[in-house]
């Protein structure tokens, strides 16, 4: 009986521990990839292009390609990532506040704190990017530290779209990219 209790406790504690880095592999799309908890690392051009860590909120209809929401952190330099947040149905130019609730910290951003579209593509629908270096750094630190991110897009104080992301494995994912990039 005691052995079963200790085994069950071991399983619980191992599940509660930090996610470790998965092995890199080449995906059929020609990308270098690795899984880390709930996160996926992707390096374009079979590892010769830009790397990013991605987390999805699955689509409610069961489709698997775009999902309801997507959070991506793109590696820029050893001390800088930029963030992209996609939310299906979001009319980004109607947003006048973006609230990022990490459970232990909250960031509230005004329109001048983000850019419409993606980090590298201005014409990317339903997406905002946090590229301002200081804010992007704080955002990255929170992603690494906390376990969940709830994003609220507000227009005149009313929520017009929300998304929720698991951050389990985010620190392992970003550390794996840091190590990979340092070895290039």
PDB file of C-alpha atoms in Angstrom:
ATOM      1  CA  UNK A   1       0.000   0.000   0.000  1.00  0.00           C
ATOM      2  CA  UNK A   2       2.756   2.451   0.959  1.00  0.00           C
ATOM      3  CA  UNK A   3       4.591   1.651  -2.294  1.00  0.00           C
ATOM      4  CA  UNK A   4       1.473   2.577  -4.334  1.00  0.00           C
ATOM      5  CA  UNK A   5       1.070   5.862  -2.438  1.00  0.00           C
ATOM      6  CA  UNK A   6       4.731   6.767  -3.030  1.00  0.00           C
ATOM      7  CA  UNK A   7       4.445   5.846  -6.717  1.00  0.00           C
ATOM      8  CA  UNK A   8       1.301   7.989  -7.078  1.00  0.00           C
ATOM      9  CA  UNK A   9       3.020  10.907  -5.345  1.00  0.00           C
ATOM     10  CA  UNK A  10       6.017  10.509  -7.647  1.00  0.00           C
ATOM     11  CA  UNK A  11       3.758  10.699 -10.708  1.00  0.00           C
ATOM     12  CA  UNK A  12       1.999  13.808  -9.338  1.00  0.00           C
ATOM     13  CA  UNK A  13       5.292  15.572  -8.573  1.00  0.00           C
ATOM     14  CA  UNK A  14       6.795  14.646 -11.938  1.00  0.00           C
ATOM     15  CA  UNK A  15       3.761  16.118 -13.711  1.00  0.00           C
ATOM     16  CA  UNK A  16       3.988  19.304 -11.645  1.00  0.00           C
ATOM     17  CA  UNK A  17       7.682  19.822 -12.395  1.00  0.00           C
ATOM     18  CA  UNK A  18       9.110  22.029 -15.101  1.00  0.00           C
ATOM     19  CA  UNK A  19       8.849  20.824 -18.681  1.00  0.00           C
ATOM     20  CA  UNK A  20      12.091  19.666 -20.203  1.00  0.00           C
ATOM     21  CA  UNK A  21      13.291  20.297 -23.711  1.00  0.00           C
ATOM     22  CA  UNK A  22      12.248  17.774 -26.326  1.00  0.00           C
ATOM     23  CA  UNK A  23      14.479  16.514 -29.131  1.00  0.00           C
ATOM     24  CA  UNK A  24      14.734  18.544 -32.333  1.00  0.00           C
ATOM     25  CA  UNK A  25      13.432  16.858 -35.489  1.00  0.00           C
ATOM     26  CA  UNK A  26      12.872  17.812 -39.115  1.00  0.00           C
ATOM     27  CA  UNK A  27       9.205  18.250 -39.972  1.00  0.00           C
ATOM     28  CA  UNK A  28       7.769  17.448 -43.411  1.00  0.00           C
ATOM     29  CA  UNK A  29       7.298  21.225 -43.947  1.00  0.00           C
ATOM     30  CA  UNK A  30      11.104  21.626 -43.928  1.00  0.00           C
ATOM     31  CA  UNK A  31      11.217  23.118 -40.444  1.00  0.00           C
ATOM     32  CA  UNK A  32      13.315  22.103 -37.474  1.00  0.00           C
ATOM     33  CA  UNK A  33      10.911  21.499 -34.566  1.00  0.00           C
ATOM     34  CA  UNK A  34      10.844  20.458 -30.914  1.00  0.00           C
ATOM     35  CA  UNK A  35       8.051  20.112 -28.340  1.00  0.00           C
ATOM     36  CA  UNK A  36       8.314  21.446 -24.783  1.00  0.00           C
ATOM     37  CA  UNK A  37       5.269  20.861 -22.613  1.00  0.00           C
ATOM     38  CA  UNK A  38       2.445  22.761 -24.325  1.00  0.00           C
ATOM     39  CA  UNK A  39       4.841  24.678 -26.593  1.00  0.00           C
ATOM     40  CA  UNK A  40       6.289  23.990 -30.016  1.00  0.00           C
ATOM     41  CA  UNK A  41       9.572  25.404 -31.285  1.00  0.00           C
ATOM     42  CA  UNK A  42       9.874  26.004 -35.019  1.00  0.00           C
ATOM     43  CA  UNK A  43      12.996  27.071 -36.907  1.00  0.00           C
ATOM     44  CA  UNK A  44      12.351  27.851 -40.557  1.00  0.00           C
ATOM     45  CA  UNK A  45      14.436  26.502 -43.468  1.00  0.00           C
ATOM     46  CA  UNK A  46      15.357  23.299 -41.601  1.00  0.00           C
ATOM     47  CA  UNK A  47      16.986  25.280 -38.808  1.00  0.00           C
ATOM     48  CA  UNK A  48      18.709  27.898 -40.957  1.00  0.00           C
ATOM     49  CA  UNK A  49      15.883  30.467 -40.741  1.00  0.00           C
ATOM     50  CA  UNK A  50      14.218  32.318 -37.914  1.00  0.00           C
ATOM     51  CA  UNK A  51      13.193  30.442 -34.763  1.00  0.00           C
ATOM     52  CA  UNK A  52      10.045  30.925 -32.713  1.00  0.00           C
ATOM     53  CA  UNK A  53       8.199  29.306 -29.819  1.00  0.00           C
ATOM     54  CA  UNK A  54       4.454  28.872 -30.363  1.00  0.00           C
ATOM     55  CA  UNK A  55       1.398  28.000 -28.274  1.00  0.00           C
ATOM     56  CA  UNK A  56      -2.119  27.533 -29.670  1.00  0.00           C
ATOM     57  CA  UNK A  57      -5.617  27.671 -28.285  1.00  0.00           C
ATOM     58  CA  UNK A  58      -7.291  24.844 -30.249  1.00  0.00           C
ATOM     59  CA  UNK A  59     -10.273  25.603 -32.468  1.00  0.00           C
ATOM     60  CA  UNK A  60     -13.649  24.859 -30.921  1.00  0.00           C
ATOM     61  CA  UNK A  61     -14.786  23.118 -34.115  1.00  0.00           C
ATOM     62  CA  UNK A  62     -11.915  20.610 -33.900  1.00  0.00           C
ATOM     63  CA  UNK A  63      -9.967  21.915 -36.905  1.00  0.00           C
ATOM     64  CA  UNK A  64      -6.247  21.878 -36.209  1.00  0.00           C
ATOM     65  CA  UNK A  65      -4.604  24.353 -38.577  1.00  0.00           C
ATOM     66  CA  UNK A  66      -5.188  27.876 -37.216  1.00  0.00           C
ATOM     67  CA  UNK A  67      -7.008  27.415 -33.934  1.00  0.00           C
ATOM     68  CA  UNK A  68      -8.880  30.088 -32.001  1.00  0.00           C
ATOM     69  CA  UNK A  69      -5.745  31.898 -30.885  1.00  0.00           C
ATOM     70  CA  UNK A  70      -1.966  31.721 -31.212  1.00  0.00           C
ATOM     71  CA  UNK A  71       0.879  33.148 -29.174  1.00  0.00           C
ATOM     72  CA  UNK A  72       4.345  33.209 -30.740  1.00  0.00           C
ATOM     73  CA  UNK A  73       7.662  34.531 -29.477  1.00  0.00           C
ATOM     74  CA  UNK A  74      10.211  35.151 -32.234  1.00  0.00           C
ATOM     75  CA  UNK A  75      13.919  35.044 -31.450  1.00  0.00           C
ATOM     76  CA  UNK A  76      15.694  38.233 -32.512  1.00  0.00           C
ATOM     77  CA  UNK A  77      18.898  38.380 -30.444  1.00  0.00           C
ATOM     78  CA  UNK A  78      20.238  36.595 -27.337  1.00  0.00           C
ATOM     79  CA  UNK A  79      18.422  39.188 -25.217  1.00  0.00           C
ATOM     80  CA  UNK A  80      15.365  39.890 -27.318  1.00  0.00           C
ATOM     81  CA  UNK A  81      12.209  38.111 -28.424  1.00  0.00           C
ATOM     82  CA  UNK A  82       9.190  39.809 -29.997  1.00  0.00           C
ATOM     83  CA  UNK A  83       5.653  38.583 -29.410  1.00  0.00           C
ATOM     84  CA  UNK A  84       2.732  38.036 -31.744  1.00  0.00           C
ATOM     85  CA  UNK A  85      -0.830  37.376 -30.585  1.00  0.00           C
ATOM     86  CA  UNK A  86      -3.464  36.112 -33.026  1.00  0.00           C
ATOM     87  CA  UNK A  87      -7.134  35.844 -32.028  1.00  0.00           C
ATOM     88  CA  UNK A  88      -9.686  34.530 -34.521  1.00  0.00           C
ATOM     89  CA  UNK A  89     -12.276  37.161 -35.383  1.00  0.00           C
ATOM     90  CA  UNK A  90     -10.330  40.024 -33.817  1.00  0.00           C
ATOM     91  CA  UNK A  91     -10.636  43.369 -35.555  1.00  0.00           C
ATOM     92  CA  UNK A  92      -7.335  44.617 -34.217  1.00  0.00           C
ATOM     93  CA  UNK A  93      -7.748  48.266 -35.198  1.00  0.00           C
ATOM     94  CA  UNK A  94     -10.799  48.479 -32.899  1.00  0.00           C
ATOM     95  CA  UNK A  95      -8.726  47.569 -29.820  1.00  0.00           C
ATOM     96  CA  UNK A  96      -7.920  50.418 -27.450  1.00  0.00           C
ATOM     97  CA  UNK A  97      -6.421  48.310 -24.647  1.00  0.00           C
ATOM     98  CA  UNK A  98      -4.744  44.958 -24.389  1.00  0.00           C
ATOM     99  CA  UNK A  99      -4.725  43.314 -20.943  1.00  0.00           C
ATOM    100  CA  UNK A 100      -2.215  40.516 -20.387  1.00  0.00           C
ATOM    101  CA  UNK A 101      -2.989  38.688 -17.136  1.00  0.00           C
ATOM    102  CA  UNK A 102      -0.325  36.185 -16.093  1.00  0.00           C
ATOM    103  CA  UNK A 103      -2.013  35.348 -12.785  1.00  0.00           C
ATOM    104  CA  UNK A 104       0.809  36.927 -10.776  1.00  0.00           C
ATOM    105  CA  UNK A 105       1.369  40.004 -12.935  1.00  0.00           C
ATOM    106  CA  UNK A 106      -0.768  42.106 -15.244  1.00  0.00           C
ATOM    107  CA  UNK A 107       0.374  44.214 -18.172  1.00  0.00           C
ATOM    108  CA  UNK A 108      -2.092  46.686 -19.681  1.00  0.00           C
ATOM    109  CA  UNK A 109      -0.990  48.022 -23.034  1.00  0.00           C
ATOM    110  CA  UNK A 110      -2.306  50.963 -25.046  1.00  0.00           C
ATOM    111  CA  UNK A 111      -2.376  51.048 -28.869  1.00  0.00           C
ATOM    112  CA  UNK A 112       1.008  52.780 -29.034  1.00  0.00           C
ATOM    113  CA  UNK A 113       2.509  49.745 -27.221  1.00  0.00           C
ATOM    114  CA  UNK A 114       1.796  47.286 -30.047  1.00  0.00           C
ATOM    115  CA  UNK A 115       1.620  47.243 -33.810  1.00  0.00           C
ATOM    116  CA  UNK A 116      -1.217  45.956 -35.926  1.00  0.00           C
ATOM    117  CA  UNK A 117      -0.385  42.800 -37.808  1.00  0.00           C
ATOM    118  CA  UNK A 118       2.511  40.498 -37.154  1.00  0.00           C
ATOM    119  CA  UNK A 119       6.005  41.166 -35.960  1.00  0.00           C
ATOM    120  CA  UNK A 120       7.300  40.910 -39.535  1.00  0.00           C
ATOM    121  CA  UNK A 121       4.157  41.180 -41.681  1.00  0.00           C
ATOM    122  CA  UNK A 122       2.089  44.343 -41.339  1.00  0.00           C
ATOM    123  CA  UNK A 123      -0.761  42.828 -43.351  1.00  0.00           C
ATOM    124  CA  UNK A 124      -1.505  39.928 -40.994  1.00  0.00           C
ATOM    125  CA  UNK A 125      -5.188  39.871 -40.009  1.00  0.00           C
ATOM    126  CA  UNK A 126      -6.526  39.368 -36.478  1.00  0.00           C
ATOM    127  CA  UNK A 127      -3.042  39.866 -35.014  1.00  0.00           C
ATOM    128  CA  UNK A 128      -1.097  42.322 -32.874  1.00  0.00           C
ATOM    129  CA  UNK A 129       2.637  42.302 -32.150  1.00  0.00           C
ATOM    130  CA  UNK A 130       4.617  43.539 -29.165  1.00  0.00           C
ATOM    131  CA  UNK A 131       7.902  44.671 -30.642  1.00  0.00           C
ATOM    132  CA  UNK A 132       8.889  47.641 -28.448  1.00  0.00           C
ATOM    133  CA  UNK A 133      12.087  46.260 -26.805  1.00  0.00           C
ATOM    134  CA  UNK A 134      11.344  47.064 -23.153  1.00  0.00           C
ATOM    135  CA  UNK A 135       7.757  45.782 -23.246  1.00  0.00           C
ATOM    136  CA  UNK A 136       8.727  42.724 -25.301  1.00  0.00           C
ATOM    137  CA  UNK A 137      11.386  41.879 -22.700  1.00  0.00           C
ATOM    138  CA  UNK A 138       8.962  42.190 -19.773  1.00  0.00           C
ATOM    139  CA  UNK A 139       6.421  40.087 -21.693  1.00  0.00           C
ATOM    140  CA  UNK A 140       9.047  37.391 -22.373  1.00  0.00           C
ATOM    141  CA  UNK A 141      10.103  37.299 -18.700  1.00  0.00           C
ATOM    142  CA  UNK A 142       6.462  36.825 -17.634  1.00  0.00           C
ATOM    143  CA  UNK A 143       5.915  34.079 -20.222  1.00  0.00           C
ATOM    144  CA  UNK A 144       8.959  32.242 -18.830  1.00  0.00           C
ATOM    145  CA  UNK A 145       7.888  32.708 -15.195  1.00  0.00           C
ATOM    146  CA  UNK A 146       4.131  32.152 -15.029  1.00  0.00           C
ATOM    147  CA  UNK A 147       1.902  29.177 -15.869  1.00  0.00           C
ATOM    148  CA  UNK A 148      -0.965  30.769 -17.793  1.00  0.00           C
ATOM    149  CA  UNK A 149      -1.692  33.885 -19.821  1.00  0.00           C
ATOM    150  CA  UNK A 150      -5.176  35.313 -20.245  1.00  0.00           C
ATOM    151  CA  UNK A 151      -5.382  37.992 -22.936  1.00  0.00           C
ATOM    152  CA  UNK A 152      -8.267  40.454 -23.121  1.00  0.00           C
ATOM    153  CA  UNK A 153      -8.732  42.784 -26.063  1.00  0.00           C
ATOM    154  CA  UNK A 154     -10.811  45.784 -24.987  1.00  0.00           C
ATOM    155  CA  UNK A 155     -12.676  48.446 -26.940  1.00  0.00           C
ATOM    156  CA  UNK A 156     -13.993  51.381 -24.892  1.00  0.00           C
ATOM    157  CA  UNK A 157     -13.607  49.259 -21.763  1.00  0.00           C
ATOM    158  CA  UNK A 158     -15.683  46.321 -23.033  1.00  0.00           C
ATOM    159  CA  UNK A 159     -14.047  43.012 -23.830  1.00  0.00           C
ATOM    160  CA  UNK A 160     -14.320  42.265 -27.547  1.00  0.00           C
ATOM    161  CA  UNK A 161     -12.177  39.120 -27.586  1.00  0.00           C
ATOM    162  CA  UNK A 162     -10.300  36.994 -25.088  1.00  0.00           C
ATOM    163  CA  UNK A 163      -7.787  34.195 -25.412  1.00  0.00           C
ATOM    164  CA  UNK A 164      -6.064  31.936 -22.947  1.00  0.00           C
ATOM    165  CA  UNK A 165      -2.686  30.244 -23.295  1.00  0.00           C
ATOM    166  CA  UNK A 166      -0.890  27.608 -21.261  1.00  0.00           C
ATOM    167  CA  UNK A 167       2.667  28.652 -20.482  1.00  0.00           C
ATOM    168  CA  UNK A 168       3.700  25.153 -19.354  1.00  0.00           C
ATOM    169  CA  UNK A 169       6.977  24.452 -21.103  1.00  0.00           C
ATOM    170  CA  UNK A 170       7.531  28.025 -22.283  1.00  0.00           C
ATOM    171  CA  UNK A 171      10.766  28.504 -20.347  1.00  0.00           C
ATOM    172  CA  UNK A 172      12.140  25.179 -21.644  1.00  0.00           C
ATOM    173  CA  UNK A 173      11.111  26.137 -25.184  1.00  0.00           C
ATOM    174  CA  UNK A 174      12.794  29.531 -25.043  1.00  0.00           C
ATOM    175  CA  UNK A 175      15.929  28.096 -23.387  1.00  0.00           C
ATOM    176  CA  UNK A 176      16.148  25.489 -26.171  1.00  0.00           C
ATOM    177  CA  UNK A 177      15.992  28.243 -28.791  1.00  0.00           C
ATOM    178  CA  UNK A 178      18.614  30.251 -26.892  1.00  0.00           C
ATOM    179  CA  UNK A 179      20.960  27.232 -26.881  1.00  0.00           C
ATOM    180  CA  UNK A 180      20.260  26.418 -30.518  1.00  0.00           C
ATOM    181  CA  UNK A 181      20.908  30.008 -31.628  1.00  0.00           C
ATOM    182  CA  UNK A 182      24.121  30.218 -29.571  1.00  0.00           C
ATOM    183  CA  UNK A 183      25.418  27.155 -31.437  1.00  0.00           C
ATOM    184  CA  UNK A 184      24.782  28.561 -34.920  1.00  0.00           C
TER     185      UNK A 184
END
